[in-house]
Amino acid sequence: MQADRVLVNSRFTCGKFLEAFPSVNEKPTVLYPGVRVEEDIMNMQSVKKQPLIFSLQRFDRKKRVRFAIEAYSLYKERTPINYAKLVVAGGYDPQVRENKECLCELERLCAKLGLTFQTVFRASKCPDMHSCDVLFLPSIKESAKRELYTKSLFLLFPNNEEHFGLVPVEAQLFGLPVIAVNKGGPRETIIDTETGYLVDDDPKEMADAISRAVKVYEKDQQAYSNMCKQAQEHAKSKFCLDKFGDRLEEILTEFD
């Protein structure tokens, strides 16, 4: 059976599809996934922020959490006082060898870089971070994830092969600007300097962006607030479920 139309979730995926199937005559149609817009999320701009940088990835080597920690370490070296802490959270299955090995490798990396760390499994809220630089939250609960989306200053997204990347879109919907590698899906979901920062694939470049972003928060609250609002409006207007439904209907009616 031959498909009438192939749908992909980003222009990046479209490019990968054409590389894999060069004989396909018709270019796939991009249909961005949609996220649910909840009213309580849209009213969180007044929540007090904390000096936290949030990274939400599965504990898997290909998610490049190591890159995020290396960038954070460089940022901390340049900021001897009042530096923001790093929270690394995400899916974790103790029965999956990759997950266990990845977490152990990240903990050893922190020790090597001189970063103090704490690991808390299945956290339902963000623990106190006074005694550590990096907090690992494997198997994070939804309540803790929402708290971190709300209270953190920025989301750190190091993956350079993410075909779409739902996490950066979710973060922006919560009004959380994103610092991401300028590759893959985030190139299409983040507006550089407006809803976050897109950086070259180098830990030093990401460290520079962290320093710049935190400085904006500390020195220009209005500029930071505007970025948060722009991030939320961008995610709501372009990646909500209604937008997804309208675009899907538009594609389907082309066959009528």
Coordinates of C-alpha atoms in Angstrom, one line a residue:
M1 CA 0.0 0.0 0.0
Q2 CA 1.3 3.4 -0.9
A3 CA 0.8 6.5 1.3
D4 CA -0.9 9.5 -0.2
R5 CA 1.1 11.9 2.0
V6 CA 4.0 11.5 4.5
L7 CA 3.9 13.7 7.6
V8 CA 6.9 14.6 9.7
N9 CA 7.3 16.5 12.9
S10 CA 9.9 19.1 11.8
R11 CA 11.9 20.4 8.8
F12 CA 14.9 18.7 10.4
T13 CA 13.1 15.4 10.3
C14 CA 12.1 16.1 6.7
G15 CA 15.7 16.5 5.8
K16 CA 16.6 13.2 7.5
F17 CA 13.7 11.5 5.7
L18 CA 14.9 12.6 2.3
E19 CA 18.5 11.5 3.1
A20 CA 17.2 8.0 4.0
F21 CA 14.8 7.8 1.1
P22 CA 16.3 9.7 -1.8
S23 CA 14.0 8.0 -4.4
V24 CA 10.9 9.5 -2.8
N25 CA 9.4 12.0 -5.3
E26 CA 7.2 14.0 -3.0
K27 CA 8.7 16.0 -0.1
P28 CA 7.0 15.2 3.3
T29 CA 4.7 17.7 4.9
V30 CA 5.7 19.2 8.2
L31 CA 3.1 18.9 11.0
Y32 CA 4.4 20.2 14.3
P33 CA 3.2 18.3 17.4
G34 CA 0.8 20.1 19.7
V35 CA 1.0 20.7 23.4
R36 CA -1.9 21.1 25.8
V37 CA -2.5 24.7 27.0
E38 CA -3.8 24.7 30.5
E39 CA -5.1 27.9 32.1
D40 CA -3.2 27.5 35.3
I41 CA 0.1 27.3 33.3
M42 CA -0.8 30.6 31.5
N43 CA -1.1 32.4 34.9
M44 CA 2.3 31.5 36.4
Q45 CA 4.2 34.6 35.4
S46 CA 4.0 36.0 39.0
V47 CA 5.7 32.9 40.6
K48 CA 8.9 33.9 42.3
K49 CA 12.0 32.6 40.4
Q50 CA 14.9 30.8 42.0
P51 CA 18.6 30.8 40.8
L52 CA 18.2 27.4 39.0
I53 CA 19.1 26.2 35.6
F54 CA 16.9 23.3 34.6
S55 CA 17.8 20.4 32.2
L56 CA 15.2 17.8 31.5
Q57 CA 16.4 14.8 29.6
R58 CA 16.2 11.0 29.9
F59 CA 19.3 9.5 31.5
D60 CA 20.6 8.3 28.2
R61 CA 24.1 9.0 26.7
K62 CA 22.7 10.2 23.4
K63 CA 20.7 12.9 25.2
R64 CA 24.1 14.6 25.9
V65 CA 23.5 15.6 29.5
R66 CA 27.3 15.4 29.9
F67 CA 27.6 18.4 27.5
A68 CA 25.2 20.4 29.7
I69 CA 27.2 19.6 32.9
E70 CA 30.5 20.6 31.1
A71 CA 29.0 23.9 30.0
Y72 CA 27.6 24.5 33.5
S73 CA 31.0 23.9 35.0
L74 CA 32.6 26.5 32.7
Y75 CA 29.9 28.9 33.6
K76 CA 30.5 28.3 37.4
E77 CA 34.2 28.9 37.0
R78 CA 33.5 32.4 35.6
T79 CA 31.0 33.2 38.4
P80 CA 32.7 32.7 41.7
I81 CA 29.7 34.1 43.8
N82 CA 25.9 34.1 43.4
Y83 CA 26.0 31.5 40.7
A84 CA 22.9 29.6 39.7
K85 CA 22.6 25.9 40.5
L86 CA 21.9 23.1 37.9
V87 CA 19.0 20.7 38.2
V88 CA 19.3 17.6 35.9
A89 CA 16.1 15.6 35.8
G90 CA 14.4 13.1 33.6
G91 CA 13.2 9.6 32.9
Y92 CA 15.1 6.7 34.6
D93 CA 14.5 3.0 34.8
P94 CA 16.8 1.1 37.2
Q95 CA 16.3 -2.0 35.1
V96 CA 17.8 -0.4 32.0
R97 CA 21.5 -0.7 32.0
E98 CA 22.0 2.4 29.9
N99 CA 20.1 4.6 32.4
K100 CA 22.2 3.3 35.4
E101 CA 25.5 3.6 33.6
C102 CA 24.7 7.1 32.4
L103 CA 23.8 8.4 35.9
C104 CA 27.0 6.9 37.3
E105 CA 29.0 8.5 34.6
L106 CA 27.4 11.9 35.2
E107 CA 28.0 11.7 38.9
R108 CA 31.7 10.8 38.3
L109 CA 31.9 13.7 35.8
C110 CA 30.7 16.1 38.5
A111 CA 33.3 14.8 40.9
K112 CA 36.0 15.2 38.3
L113 CA 35.0 18.8 37.6
G114 CA 34.9 19.7 41.3
L115 CA 31.1 20.1 41.3
T116 CA 29.2 19.0 44.5
F117 CA 26.1 16.9 43.7
Q118 CA 23.1 15.2 45.2
T119 CA 20.9 12.5 43.7
V120 CA 17.2 12.1 44.7
F121 CA 15.1 9.5 43.1
R122 CA 11.3 10.0 42.4
A123 CA 11.2 13.5 43.8
S124 CA 7.7 15.0 44.0
K125 CA 9.1 18.5 44.6
C126 CA 12.5 20.1 44.1
P127 CA 14.7 19.5 47.2
D128 CA 16.8 22.2 48.9
M129 CA 20.1 22.8 47.0
H130 CA 22.1 24.8 49.5
S131 CA 24.7 22.0 49.9
C132 CA 25.3 21.2 46.2
D133 CA 26.0 22.6 42.8
V134 CA 24.2 19.9 40.7
L135 CA 21.0 18.1 41.7
F136 CA 20.1 14.9 39.9
L137 CA 16.4 13.9 39.9
P138 CA 16.0 10.6 38.2
S139 CA 12.3 9.4 37.7
I140 CA 11.1 12.9 38.5
K141 CA 7.4 13.2 39.3
E142 CA 5.1 15.4 37.3
S143 CA 4.6 17.8 40.2
A144 CA 8.3 18.4 40.6
K145 CA 8.7 18.9 36.8
R146 CA 6.0 21.5 36.8
E147 CA 7.6 23.3 39.8
L148 CA 11.0 23.4 38.0
Y149 CA 9.4 24.6 34.8
T150 CA 7.9 27.4 36.8
K151 CA 10.6 28.5 39.2
S152 CA 13.8 28.0 37.1
L153 CA 15.5 30.9 35.3
F154 CA 16.2 29.0 32.1
L155 CA 16.0 25.5 30.5
L156 CA 19.3 24.0 29.2
F157 CA 18.8 21.7 26.2
P158 CA 22.1 20.2 24.9
N159 CA 20.8 17.6 22.4
N160 CA 22.0 18.3 18.8
E161 CA 20.0 15.5 17.1
E162 CA 16.5 16.0 18.5
H163 CA 14.0 15.8 15.6
F164 CA 11.5 18.1 17.3
G165 CA 12.0 18.3 21.0
L166 CA 8.8 18.6 23.1
V167 CA 10.7 19.7 26.3
P168 CA 11.8 23.1 24.9
V169 CA 8.2 23.8 23.7
E170 CA 6.7 22.8 27.1
A171 CA 9.3 25.0 28.9
Q172 CA 8.4 28.0 26.8
L173 CA 4.7 27.4 27.4
F174 CA 5.5 27.7 31.1
G175 CA 7.2 31.0 30.3
L176 CA 10.7 29.5 30.7
P177 CA 13.2 30.7 28.1
V178 CA 15.5 28.0 26.6
I179 CA 19.2 27.8 26.0
A180 CA 19.7 25.2 23.3
V181 CA 22.3 23.9 20.7
N182 CA 21.5 25.5 17.4
K183 CA 20.7 22.2 15.6
G184 CA 17.8 19.9 15.1
G185 CA 14.2 20.7 16.2
P186 CA 15.1 23.6 18.6
R187 CA 16.1 25.7 15.6
E188 CA 12.4 25.7 14.6
T189 CA 10.9 26.1 18.1
I190 CA 13.1 28.7 19.7
I191 CA 13.5 32.3 18.5
D192 CA 17.1 33.3 19.3
T193 CA 17.3 36.2 21.7
E194 CA 13.5 36.5 21.9
T195 CA 12.3 33.2 23.5
G196 CA 15.8 31.9 24.5
Y197 CA 19.3 31.5 23.0
L198 CA 20.6 29.2 20.2
V199 CA 24.3 28.5 20.5
D200 CA 27.0 26.7 18.6
D201 CA 27.6 23.1 19.5
D202 CA 30.4 23.8 22.0
P203 CA 30.3 23.7 25.8
K204 CA 32.1 27.1 25.9
E205 CA 29.4 28.7 23.8
M206 CA 26.7 27.3 26.0
A207 CA 28.5 28.5 29.1
D208 CA 28.7 32.0 27.5
A209 CA 24.9 31.9 26.9
I210 CA 24.3 30.8 30.5
S211 CA 26.3 33.7 31.8
R212 CA 24.6 36.1 29.4
A213 CA 21.1 34.8 30.3
V214 CA 21.6 34.9 34.1
K215 CA 23.0 38.4 33.8
V216 CA 19.9 39.6 31.9
Y217 CA 17.8 38.2 34.8
E218 CA 19.9 39.9 37.4
K219 CA 20.4 43.2 35.7
D220 CA 17.3 43.8 33.6
Q221 CA 14.1 42.3 35.1
Q222 CA 12.0 43.9 32.4
A223 CA 14.0 42.3 29.6
Y224 CA 13.8 39.0 31.3
S225 CA 10.1 39.3 31.9
N226 CA 9.6 40.2 28.3
M227 CA 11.5 37.1 27.2
C228 CA 9.4 34.9 29.4
K229 CA 6.2 36.4 28.0
Q230 CA 7.4 36.0 24.4
A231 CA 8.4 32.4 25.1
Q232 CA 4.9 31.6 26.4
E233 CA 3.1 33.4 23.6
H234 CA 5.2 31.8 21.0
A235 CA 4.6 28.3 22.3
K236 CA 0.9 28.9 22.7
S237 CA 0.3 30.5 19.3
K238 CA 2.4 28.0 17.2
F239 CA 2.5 24.7 19.0
C240 CA -0.9 24.4 20.8
L241 CA -3.2 21.4 20.2
D242 CA -5.7 23.7 18.4
K243 CA -2.9 24.8 15.9
F244 CA -2.0 21.1 15.4
G245 CA -5.7 20.2 14.7
D246 CA -6.2 23.1 12.3
R247 CA -3.1 22.2 10.4
L248 CA -4.0 18.5 10.2
E249 CA -7.5 19.3 9.0
E250 CA -6.0 21.6 6.4
I251 CA -3.7 18.8 5.1
L252 CA -6.6 16.3 5.0
T253 CA -9.0 18.6 3.1
E254 CA -6.4 18.8 0.4
F255 CA -7.5 15.3 -0.6
D256 CA -11.2 16.2 -0.9

